[in-house]
Coordinates of C-alpha atoms and ligand atoms in Angstrom, one line a residue:
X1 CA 137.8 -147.0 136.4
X2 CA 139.3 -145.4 139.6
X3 CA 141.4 -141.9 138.5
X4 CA 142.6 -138.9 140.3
X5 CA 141.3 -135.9 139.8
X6 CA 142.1 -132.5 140.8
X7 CA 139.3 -130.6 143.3
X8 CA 139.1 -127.2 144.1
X9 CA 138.6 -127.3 147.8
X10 CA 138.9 -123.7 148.4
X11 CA 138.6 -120.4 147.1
X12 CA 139.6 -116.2 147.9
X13 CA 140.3 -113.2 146.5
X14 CA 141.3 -109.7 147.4
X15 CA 140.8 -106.1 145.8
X16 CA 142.9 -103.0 147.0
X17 CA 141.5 -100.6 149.3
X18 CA 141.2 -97.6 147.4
X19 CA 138.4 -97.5 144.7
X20 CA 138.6 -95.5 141.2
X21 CA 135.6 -94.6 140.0
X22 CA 134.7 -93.6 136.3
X23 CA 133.7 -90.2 137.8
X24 CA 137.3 -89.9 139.0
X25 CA 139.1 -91.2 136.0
X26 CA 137.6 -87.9 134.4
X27 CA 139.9 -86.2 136.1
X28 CA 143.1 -87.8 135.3
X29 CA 142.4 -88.6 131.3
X30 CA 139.8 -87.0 128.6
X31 CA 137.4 -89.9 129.4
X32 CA 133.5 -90.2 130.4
X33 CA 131.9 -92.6 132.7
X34 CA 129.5 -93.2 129.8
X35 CA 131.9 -94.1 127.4
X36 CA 133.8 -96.3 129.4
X37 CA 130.6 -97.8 130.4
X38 CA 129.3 -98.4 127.1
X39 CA 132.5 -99.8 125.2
X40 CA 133.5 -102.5 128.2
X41 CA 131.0 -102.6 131.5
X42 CA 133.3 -101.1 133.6
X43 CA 132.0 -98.7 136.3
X44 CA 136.1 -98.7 138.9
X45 CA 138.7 -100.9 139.4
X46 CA 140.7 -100.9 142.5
X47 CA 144.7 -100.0 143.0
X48 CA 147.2 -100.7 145.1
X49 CA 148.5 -98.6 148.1
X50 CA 152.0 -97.4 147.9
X51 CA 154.4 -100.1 148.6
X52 CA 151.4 -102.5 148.8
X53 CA 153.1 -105.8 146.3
X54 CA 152.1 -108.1 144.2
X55 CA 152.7 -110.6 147.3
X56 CA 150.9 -108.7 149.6
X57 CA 147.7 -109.0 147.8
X58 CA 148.5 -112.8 146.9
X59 CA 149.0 -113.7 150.3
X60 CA 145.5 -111.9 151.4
X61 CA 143.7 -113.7 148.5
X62 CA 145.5 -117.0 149.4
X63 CA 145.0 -117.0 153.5
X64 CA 141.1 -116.9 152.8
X65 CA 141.4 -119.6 150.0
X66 CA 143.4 -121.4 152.8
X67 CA 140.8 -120.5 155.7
X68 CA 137.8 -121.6 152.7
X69 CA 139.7 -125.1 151.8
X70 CA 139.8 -126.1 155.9
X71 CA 143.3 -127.3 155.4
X72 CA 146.5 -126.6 157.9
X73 CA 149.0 -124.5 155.8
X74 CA 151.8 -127.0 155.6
X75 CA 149.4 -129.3 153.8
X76 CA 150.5 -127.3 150.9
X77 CA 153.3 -129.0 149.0
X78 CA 153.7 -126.6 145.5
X79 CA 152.5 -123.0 144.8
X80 CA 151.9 -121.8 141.3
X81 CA 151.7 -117.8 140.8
X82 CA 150.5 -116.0 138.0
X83 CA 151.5 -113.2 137.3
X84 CA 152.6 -110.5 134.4
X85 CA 153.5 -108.1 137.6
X86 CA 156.1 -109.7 139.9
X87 CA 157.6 -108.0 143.2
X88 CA 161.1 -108.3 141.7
X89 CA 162.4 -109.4 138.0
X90 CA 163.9 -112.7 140.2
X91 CA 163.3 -114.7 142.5
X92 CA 159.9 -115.5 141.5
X93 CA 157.2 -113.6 143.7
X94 CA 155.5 -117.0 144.5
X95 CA 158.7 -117.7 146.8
X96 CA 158.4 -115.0 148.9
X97 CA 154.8 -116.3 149.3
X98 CA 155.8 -119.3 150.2
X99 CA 158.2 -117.8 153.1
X100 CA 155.6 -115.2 154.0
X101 CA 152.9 -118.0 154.7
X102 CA 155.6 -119.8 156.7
X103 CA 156.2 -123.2 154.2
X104 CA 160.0 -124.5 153.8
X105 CA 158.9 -127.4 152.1
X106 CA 157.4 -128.0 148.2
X107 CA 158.2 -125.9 145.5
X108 CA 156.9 -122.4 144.4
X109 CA 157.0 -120.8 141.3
X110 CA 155.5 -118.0 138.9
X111 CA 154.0 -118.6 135.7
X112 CA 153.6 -115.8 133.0
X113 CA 151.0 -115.9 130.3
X114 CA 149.5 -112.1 131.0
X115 CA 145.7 -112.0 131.3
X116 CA 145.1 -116.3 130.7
X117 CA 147.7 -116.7 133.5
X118 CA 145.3 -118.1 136.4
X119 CA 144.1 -120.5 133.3
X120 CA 147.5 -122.0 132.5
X121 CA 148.4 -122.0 136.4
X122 CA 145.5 -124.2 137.2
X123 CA 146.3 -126.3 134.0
X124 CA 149.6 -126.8 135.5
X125 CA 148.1 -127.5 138.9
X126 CA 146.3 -130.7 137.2
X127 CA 148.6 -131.9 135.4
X128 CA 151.1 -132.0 138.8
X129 CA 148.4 -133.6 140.8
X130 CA 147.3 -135.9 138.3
X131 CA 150.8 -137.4 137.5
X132 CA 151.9 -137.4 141.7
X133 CA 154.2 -134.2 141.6
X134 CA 152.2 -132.6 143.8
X135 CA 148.8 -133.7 146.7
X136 CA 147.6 -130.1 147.7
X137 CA 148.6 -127.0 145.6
X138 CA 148.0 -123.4 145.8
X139 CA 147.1 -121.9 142.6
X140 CA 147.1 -117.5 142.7
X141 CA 146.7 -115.0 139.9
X142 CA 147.9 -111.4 141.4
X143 CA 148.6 -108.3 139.9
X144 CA 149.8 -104.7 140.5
X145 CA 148.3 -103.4 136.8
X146 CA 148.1 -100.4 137.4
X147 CA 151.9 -100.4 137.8
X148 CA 152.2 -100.7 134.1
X149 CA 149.8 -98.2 133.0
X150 CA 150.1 -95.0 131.3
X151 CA 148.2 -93.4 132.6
X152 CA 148.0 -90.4 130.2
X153 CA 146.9 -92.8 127.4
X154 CA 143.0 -93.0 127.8
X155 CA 143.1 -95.8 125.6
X156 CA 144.4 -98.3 128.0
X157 CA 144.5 -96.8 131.8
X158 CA 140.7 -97.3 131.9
X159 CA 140.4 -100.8 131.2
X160 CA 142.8 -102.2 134.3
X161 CA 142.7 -102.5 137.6
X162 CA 144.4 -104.5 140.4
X163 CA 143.5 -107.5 142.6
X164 CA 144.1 -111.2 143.4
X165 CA 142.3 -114.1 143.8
X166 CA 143.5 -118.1 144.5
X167 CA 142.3 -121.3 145.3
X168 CA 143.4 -124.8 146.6
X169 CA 143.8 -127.8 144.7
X170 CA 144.2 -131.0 145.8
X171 CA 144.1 -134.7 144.4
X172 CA 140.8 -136.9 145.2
X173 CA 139.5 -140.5 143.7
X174 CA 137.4 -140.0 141.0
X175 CA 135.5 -142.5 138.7
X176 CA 136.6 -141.3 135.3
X177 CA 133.5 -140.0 134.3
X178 CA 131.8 -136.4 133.5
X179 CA 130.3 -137.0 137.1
X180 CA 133.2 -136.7 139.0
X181 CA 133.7 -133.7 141.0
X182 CA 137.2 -131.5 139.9
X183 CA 138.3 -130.6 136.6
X184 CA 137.4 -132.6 134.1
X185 CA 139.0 -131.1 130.8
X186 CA 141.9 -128.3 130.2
X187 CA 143.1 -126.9 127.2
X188 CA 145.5 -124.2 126.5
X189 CA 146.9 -122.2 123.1
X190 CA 148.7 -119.2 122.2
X191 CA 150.5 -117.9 118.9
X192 CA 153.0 -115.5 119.0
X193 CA 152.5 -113.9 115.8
X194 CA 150.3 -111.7 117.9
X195 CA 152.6 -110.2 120.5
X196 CA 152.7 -106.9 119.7
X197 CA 148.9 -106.2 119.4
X198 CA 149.0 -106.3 123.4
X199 CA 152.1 -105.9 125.0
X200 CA 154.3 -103.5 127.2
X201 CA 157.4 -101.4 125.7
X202 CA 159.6 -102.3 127.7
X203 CA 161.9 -105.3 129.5
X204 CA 164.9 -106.0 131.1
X205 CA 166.7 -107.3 127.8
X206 CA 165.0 -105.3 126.1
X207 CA 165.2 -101.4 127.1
X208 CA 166.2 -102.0 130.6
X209 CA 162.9 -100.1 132.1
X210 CA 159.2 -101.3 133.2
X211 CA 157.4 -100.4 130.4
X212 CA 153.8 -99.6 129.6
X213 CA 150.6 -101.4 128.0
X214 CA 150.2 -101.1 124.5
X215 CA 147.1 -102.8 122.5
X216 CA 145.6 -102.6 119.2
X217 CA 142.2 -102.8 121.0
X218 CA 140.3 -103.6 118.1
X219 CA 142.0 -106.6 117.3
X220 CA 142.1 -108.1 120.9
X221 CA 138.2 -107.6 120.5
X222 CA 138.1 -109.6 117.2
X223 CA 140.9 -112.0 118.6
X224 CA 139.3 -112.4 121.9
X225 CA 135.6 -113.5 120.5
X226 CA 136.6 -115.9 118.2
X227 CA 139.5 -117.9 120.9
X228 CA 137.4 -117.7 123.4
X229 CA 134.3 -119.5 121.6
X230 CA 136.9 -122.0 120.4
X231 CA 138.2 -122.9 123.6
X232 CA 135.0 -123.8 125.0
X233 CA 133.7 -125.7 122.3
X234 CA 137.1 -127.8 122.6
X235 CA 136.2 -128.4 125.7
X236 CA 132.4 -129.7 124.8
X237 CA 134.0 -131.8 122.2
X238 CA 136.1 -133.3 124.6
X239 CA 133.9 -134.3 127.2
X240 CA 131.0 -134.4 124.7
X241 CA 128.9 -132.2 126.4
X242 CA 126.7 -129.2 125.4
X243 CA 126.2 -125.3 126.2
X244 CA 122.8 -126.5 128.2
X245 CA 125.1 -128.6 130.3
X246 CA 126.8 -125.7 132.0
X247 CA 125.8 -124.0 134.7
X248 CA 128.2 -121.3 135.2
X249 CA 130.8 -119.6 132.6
X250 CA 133.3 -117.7 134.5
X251 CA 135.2 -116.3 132.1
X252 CA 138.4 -113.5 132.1
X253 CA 137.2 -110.2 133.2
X254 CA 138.5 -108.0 130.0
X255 CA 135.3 -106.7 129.0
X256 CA 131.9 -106.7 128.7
X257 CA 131.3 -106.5 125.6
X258 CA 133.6 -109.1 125.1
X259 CA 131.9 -111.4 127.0
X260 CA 128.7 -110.5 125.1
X261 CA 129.8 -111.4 122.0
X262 CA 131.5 -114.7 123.4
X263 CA 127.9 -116.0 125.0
X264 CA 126.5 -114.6 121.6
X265 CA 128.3 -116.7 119.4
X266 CA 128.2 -120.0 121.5
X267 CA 124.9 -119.6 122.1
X268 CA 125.1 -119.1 126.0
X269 CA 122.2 -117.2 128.0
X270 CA 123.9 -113.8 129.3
X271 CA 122.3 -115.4 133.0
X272 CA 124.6 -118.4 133.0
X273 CA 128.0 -115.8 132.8
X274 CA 129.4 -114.7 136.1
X275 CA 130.1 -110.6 135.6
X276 CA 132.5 -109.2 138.0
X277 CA 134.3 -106.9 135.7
X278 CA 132.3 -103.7 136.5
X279 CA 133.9 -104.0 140.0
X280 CA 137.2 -104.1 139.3
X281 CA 138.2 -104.0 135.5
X282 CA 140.0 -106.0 134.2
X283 CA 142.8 -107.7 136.4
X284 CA 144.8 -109.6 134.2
X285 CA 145.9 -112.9 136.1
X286 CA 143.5 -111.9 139.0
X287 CA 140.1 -112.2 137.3
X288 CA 139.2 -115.6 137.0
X289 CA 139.8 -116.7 140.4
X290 CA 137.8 -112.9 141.8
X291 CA 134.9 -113.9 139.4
X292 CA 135.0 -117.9 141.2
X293 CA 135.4 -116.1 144.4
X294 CA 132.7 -113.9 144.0
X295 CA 130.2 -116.6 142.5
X296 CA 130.9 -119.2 145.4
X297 CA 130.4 -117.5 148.0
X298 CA 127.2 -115.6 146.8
X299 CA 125.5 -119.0 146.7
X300 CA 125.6 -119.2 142.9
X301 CA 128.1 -122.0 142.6
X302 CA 127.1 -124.9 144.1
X303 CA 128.6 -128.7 144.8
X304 CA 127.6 -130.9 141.8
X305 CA 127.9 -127.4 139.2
X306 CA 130.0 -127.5 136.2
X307 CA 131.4 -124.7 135.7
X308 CA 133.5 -123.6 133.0
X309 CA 136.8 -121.1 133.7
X310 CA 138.2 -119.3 130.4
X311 CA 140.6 -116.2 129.7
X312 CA 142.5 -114.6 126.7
X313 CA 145.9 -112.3 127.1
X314 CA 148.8 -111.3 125.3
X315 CA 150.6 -113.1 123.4
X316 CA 147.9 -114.0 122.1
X317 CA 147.3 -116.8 124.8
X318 CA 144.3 -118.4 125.8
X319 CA 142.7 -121.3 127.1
X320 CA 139.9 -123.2 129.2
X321 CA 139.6 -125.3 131.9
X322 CA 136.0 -127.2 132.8
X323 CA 135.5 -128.4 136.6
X324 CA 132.9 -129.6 138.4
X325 CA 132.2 -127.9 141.3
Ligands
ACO401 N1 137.4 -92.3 126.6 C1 136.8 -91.6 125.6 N2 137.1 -91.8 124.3 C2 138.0 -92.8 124.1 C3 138.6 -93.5 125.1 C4 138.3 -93.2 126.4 N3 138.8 -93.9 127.5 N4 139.5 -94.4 124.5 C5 139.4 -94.3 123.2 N5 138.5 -93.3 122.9 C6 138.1 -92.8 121.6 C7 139.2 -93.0 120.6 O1 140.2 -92.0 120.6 C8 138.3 -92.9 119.3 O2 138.1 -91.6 119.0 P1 138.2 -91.1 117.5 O3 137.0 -91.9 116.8 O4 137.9 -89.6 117.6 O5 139.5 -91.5 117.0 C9 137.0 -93.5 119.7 O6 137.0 -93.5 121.2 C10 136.8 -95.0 119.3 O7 138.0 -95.7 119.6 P2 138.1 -97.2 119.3 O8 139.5 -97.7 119.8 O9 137.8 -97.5 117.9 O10 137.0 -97.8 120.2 P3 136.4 -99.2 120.4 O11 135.0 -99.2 120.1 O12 137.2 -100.2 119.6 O13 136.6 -99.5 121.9 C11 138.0 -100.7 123.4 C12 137.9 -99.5 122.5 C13 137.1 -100.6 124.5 C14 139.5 -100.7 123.9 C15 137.8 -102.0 122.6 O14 138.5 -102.0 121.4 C16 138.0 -103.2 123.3 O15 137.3 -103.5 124.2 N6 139.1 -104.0 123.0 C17 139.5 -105.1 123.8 C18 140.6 -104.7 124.6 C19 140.7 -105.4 125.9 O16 139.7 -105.8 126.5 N7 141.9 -105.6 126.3 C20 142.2 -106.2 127.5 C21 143.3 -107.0 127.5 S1 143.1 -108.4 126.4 C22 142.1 -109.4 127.2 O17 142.1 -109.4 128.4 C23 141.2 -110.2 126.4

């Protein structure tokens, strides 16, 4: 049976110039490198310049996914931005993208689901593709964390960084089966009764004001674990394969810990996980697609891979999406 399927063509990412280490952090909150170490893997994350945007590290990440694909710019008919940290509240920050990378045509838009962003992005990606929306799309997860910070609350400044990363998507002929190169399976979730165990105080019809991260970080943890092993084991079940079957996991960047506990409970070797978060903390929207960045063009990832993306964010909201490579 002849089907389309949606192939990642190309990949890129971007961190900010300017590097906070653990040692530095010291000096801003009552922190140590070894704590923060120990409790999530984390070693600096990166942050933005002053007046460096959302955009401007979304278009950086998305001209090399562009350069990596091989495809002329105007080939790109939809852009899909996620993102918990937009330019402006309106117009979305995946338009001025679009105008920035010169494209009049197609449709851009952002997409909001915090840290499982990239996840639900690509998902939406697919599903355009797959039902003729869209022929070539570019997918981005950007974010200007540190923005939302407090950074006098030790709890949370730590843990976030900022970065992007994106790839290109386009439609190809595939045979219907687990062999077929793209994604193969994609499932999302979330349940509101948990929005205010991660969240940000603030909002435009809310208080009128930015706001700043908030989390029960305990509960994340639990949440986090047990959603994530779910996800992928829905996505086994539905293409009725098995942990030995995958070659990378490429999960959200939150924590390492986290992701120890995850490859614990499914049964995953720790060498099969793609770790990026010691780099750059954890980057929200931006994590999945630095992780995929990072892994491709080490040599890790290779054609004929299956690889399986994951992430978990506020909300709660989570999800999975399995391609081959
Ligand atoms: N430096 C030093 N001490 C700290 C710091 C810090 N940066 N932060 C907290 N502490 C202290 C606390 O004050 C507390 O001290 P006390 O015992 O004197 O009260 C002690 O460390 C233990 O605090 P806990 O919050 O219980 O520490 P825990 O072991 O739970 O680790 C952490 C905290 C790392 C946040 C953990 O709960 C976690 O990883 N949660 C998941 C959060 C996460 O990843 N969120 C990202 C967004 S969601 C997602 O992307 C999946």
């Amino acid at each position: 049976m002849s089907i389309i399927r949606s192939v990642i063509t190309g990949v890129g990412s971007y961190l900010p110039e300017r590097r906070l280490s653990n040692q530095e952090m010291t000096t801003i909150v009552d922190t140590t490198d070894e704590w923060i170490v120990e409790r999530t893997g984390i070693h600096a994350r990166h942050i933005a310049a002053d007046g460096e945007k959302t955009s401007d590290l979304a278009l950086h990440a998305a001209r090399a996914a562009i350069a990596h694909a091989g495809i002329d710019v105007q080939e790109i008919d939809t852009i899909i931005m996620a993102t918990t940290t937009p330019d402006n509240t309106f117009p979305a920050t995946a338009v001025t993208v679009q105008a920035e990378l010169g494209l009049h045509h197609g449709v851009a838009f952002d997409v909001q689901a915090v840290c499982s962003g990239f996840v639900f992005a690509l998902t939406i990606a697919d599903t355009f593709i797959r039902c003729g929306q869209s022929k070539t799309v570019l997918v981005i997860g950007a974010e200007t964390f540190s923005r939302l910070l407090d950074w006098t609350d030790r709890t949370t400044c730590v843990l976030f960084g900022d970065g992007a990363g994106a790839v290109i998507v386009q439609g190809a002929t595939g045979e219907g089966t687990n062999a077929d190169r793209g994604i193969l399976t994609t499932h999302l979730h979330s349940d509101g009764r948990h929005r205010d165990k991660l969240y940000v105080d603030g909002g435009v019809s809310s208080t009128g004001t930015i706001g700043h991260v908030r989390m029960e970080g305990r509960e994340v943890f639990r949440h986090a674990v047990v959603n994530i092993a779910d996800t992928i084991k829905e996505s086994l079940t539905a293409t009725g394969m098995t942990i030995d079957d995958i070659d990378w996991f490429i999960p959200h960047q939150a924590n390492k810990r986290i992701l120890d506990g995850t490859a614990k409970r499914i049964g995953l070797p720790p060498e099969k996980i793609v770790v990026t978060v010691g780099e750059h903390g954890n980057t929200s929207a931006a994590s999945v697609p630095l992780a995929l960045d990072g892994a491709v063009r080490d040599g890790r990832v290779k054609r004929g891979d299956l690889v399986l993306l994951e992430a978990m964010g506020g909300g709660f909201t989570w999800g999975s999406v399995m391609v081959r490579w």
